[in-house]
Coordinates of C-alpha atoms in Angstrom, one line a residue:
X12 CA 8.7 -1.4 14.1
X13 CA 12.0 -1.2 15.6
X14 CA 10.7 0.9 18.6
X15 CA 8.2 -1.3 19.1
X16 CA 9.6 -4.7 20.4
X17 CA 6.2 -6.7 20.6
X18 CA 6.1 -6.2 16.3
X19 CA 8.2 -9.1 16.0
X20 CA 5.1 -11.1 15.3
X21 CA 3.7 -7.8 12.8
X22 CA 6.7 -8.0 11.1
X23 CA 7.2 -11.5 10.6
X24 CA 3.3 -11.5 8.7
X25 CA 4.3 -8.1 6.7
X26 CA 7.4 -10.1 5.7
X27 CA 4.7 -12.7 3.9
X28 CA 2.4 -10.5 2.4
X29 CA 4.8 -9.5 -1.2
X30 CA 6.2 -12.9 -1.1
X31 CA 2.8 -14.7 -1.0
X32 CA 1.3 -12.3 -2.9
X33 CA 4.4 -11.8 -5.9
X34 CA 7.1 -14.3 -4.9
X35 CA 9.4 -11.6 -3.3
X36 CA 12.2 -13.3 -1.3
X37 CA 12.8 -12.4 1.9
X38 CA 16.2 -11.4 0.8
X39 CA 14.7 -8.6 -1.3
X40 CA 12.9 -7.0 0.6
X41 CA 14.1 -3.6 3.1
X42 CA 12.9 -3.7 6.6
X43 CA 13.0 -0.1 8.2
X44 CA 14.5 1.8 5.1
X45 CA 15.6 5.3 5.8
X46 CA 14.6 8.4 3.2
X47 CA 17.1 9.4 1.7
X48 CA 16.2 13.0 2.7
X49 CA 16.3 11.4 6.3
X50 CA 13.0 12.8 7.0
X51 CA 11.7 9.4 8.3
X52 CA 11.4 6.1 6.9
X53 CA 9.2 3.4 5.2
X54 CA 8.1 0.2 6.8
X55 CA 8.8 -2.0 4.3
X56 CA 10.3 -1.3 0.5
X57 CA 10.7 -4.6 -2.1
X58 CA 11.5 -2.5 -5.4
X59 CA 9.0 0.3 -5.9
X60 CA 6.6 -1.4 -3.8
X61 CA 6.1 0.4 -0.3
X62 CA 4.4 -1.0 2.8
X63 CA 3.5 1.4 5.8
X64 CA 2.2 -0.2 8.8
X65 CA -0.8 2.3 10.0
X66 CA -3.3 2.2 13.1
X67 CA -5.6 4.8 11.7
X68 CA -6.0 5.3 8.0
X69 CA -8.7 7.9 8.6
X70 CA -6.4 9.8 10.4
X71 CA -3.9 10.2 8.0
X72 CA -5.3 10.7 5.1
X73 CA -5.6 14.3 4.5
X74 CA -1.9 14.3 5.2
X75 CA -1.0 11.5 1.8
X76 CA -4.6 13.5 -0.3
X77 CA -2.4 17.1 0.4
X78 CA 0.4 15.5 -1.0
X79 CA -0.9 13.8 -3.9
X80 CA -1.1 15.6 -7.3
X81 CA -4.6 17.3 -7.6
X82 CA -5.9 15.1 -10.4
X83 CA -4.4 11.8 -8.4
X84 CA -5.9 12.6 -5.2
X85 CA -9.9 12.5 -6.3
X86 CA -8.7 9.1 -8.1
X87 CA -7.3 7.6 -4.9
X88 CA -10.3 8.4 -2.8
X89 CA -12.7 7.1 -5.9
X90 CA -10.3 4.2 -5.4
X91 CA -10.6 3.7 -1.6
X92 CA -14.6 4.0 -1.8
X93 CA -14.9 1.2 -4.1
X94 CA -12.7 -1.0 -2.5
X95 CA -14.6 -0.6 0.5
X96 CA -17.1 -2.0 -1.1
X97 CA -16.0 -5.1 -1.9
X98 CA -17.0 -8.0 -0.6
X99 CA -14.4 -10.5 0.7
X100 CA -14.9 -13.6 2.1
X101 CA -13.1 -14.2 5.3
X102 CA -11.7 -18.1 4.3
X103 CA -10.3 -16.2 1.0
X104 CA -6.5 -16.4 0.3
X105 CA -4.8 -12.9 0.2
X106 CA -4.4 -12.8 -3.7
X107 CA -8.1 -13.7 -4.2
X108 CA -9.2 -10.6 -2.1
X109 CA -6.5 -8.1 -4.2
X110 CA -8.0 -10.1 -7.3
X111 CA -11.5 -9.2 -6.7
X112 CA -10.3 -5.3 -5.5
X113 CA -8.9 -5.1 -9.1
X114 CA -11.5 -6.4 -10.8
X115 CA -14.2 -4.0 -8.8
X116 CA -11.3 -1.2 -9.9
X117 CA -11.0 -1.7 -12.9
X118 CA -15.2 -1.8 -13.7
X119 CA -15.4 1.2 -12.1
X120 CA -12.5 2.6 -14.5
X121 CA -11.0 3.9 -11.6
X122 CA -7.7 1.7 -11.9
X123 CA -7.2 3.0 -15.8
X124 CA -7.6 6.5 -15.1
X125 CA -4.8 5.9 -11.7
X126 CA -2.5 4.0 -14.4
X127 CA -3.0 7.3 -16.6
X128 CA -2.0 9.5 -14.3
X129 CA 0.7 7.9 -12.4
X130 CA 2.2 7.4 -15.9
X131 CA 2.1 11.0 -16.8
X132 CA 4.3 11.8 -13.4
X133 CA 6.7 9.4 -13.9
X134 CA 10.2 10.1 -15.8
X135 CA 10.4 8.4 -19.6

C-alpha cells in the first residue's frame, strides 16, 4: 500500500474492518509488516490475524493451495465454495455477513474439519 499513494482511502477502510469486526485498536494493529525472512510482507497483521489486500483471488490461488498442507488445501477450497454461496444482503453490517459465513461453515462441517486440522499443525 505504501507504493501505491492513492490507498490512503483502502487503507483507512482495512484499518476498520478488525476493529469493527473484534474491537482491535488502531494502536494494535501492523500496517506494512515485513517477514521476518524478508521475503515480502503482509498488509495488515493485528495478532495472528493477517489481512492481504488482493485484486484477483483467482489468480492466486494455486500459489496459497501449493502451499497449504495437502489435507488443508481440499478444506479451504470446500470452504471458499460454500461461502460463495451465501447469500448477503447488501444493507447487512460486516459482522452479520461473517455471522451468516460461519454459520453456512459450520452446517457444512467444513469449519470443524479446518479447526481439526489447523490444530494438528500448530505447536502445543
Amino acid at each position: 500500500m505504501a507504493s501505491h499513494p492513492r490507498h490512503e482511502a483502502l487503507r483507512g477502510l482495512v484499518t476498520e474492518v478488525p476493529g469493527e469486526g473484534s474491537g482491535a485498536a488502531f494502536g494494535e494493529l501492523e500496517l506494512e509488516r515485513y517477514l521476518v525472512d524478508n521475503s515480502g510482507r503482509i498488509d495488515v497483521a493485528w495478532g495472528a490475524t493477517v489481512i492481504e489486500l488482493r485484486s484477483d483471488l483467482l489468480r492466486e490461488e494455486r500459489d496459497v493451495v501449493a502451499r497449504m498442507p495437502d489435507d488443508l488445501a481440499p478444506a479451504a477450497l470446500r470452504a471458499g465454495e460454500v461461502a460463495s454461496c451465501v447469500s448477503l444482503p447488501d444493507d447487512m453490517h460486516f459482522t452479520g455477513k461473517r455471522r451468516l459465513i460461519r454459520q453456512a461453515l459450520d452446517a457444512d462441517g467444513v469449519a470443524e474439519t479446518i479447526e481439526r486440522l489447523v490444530d494438528a499443525l500448530l505447536p502445543v
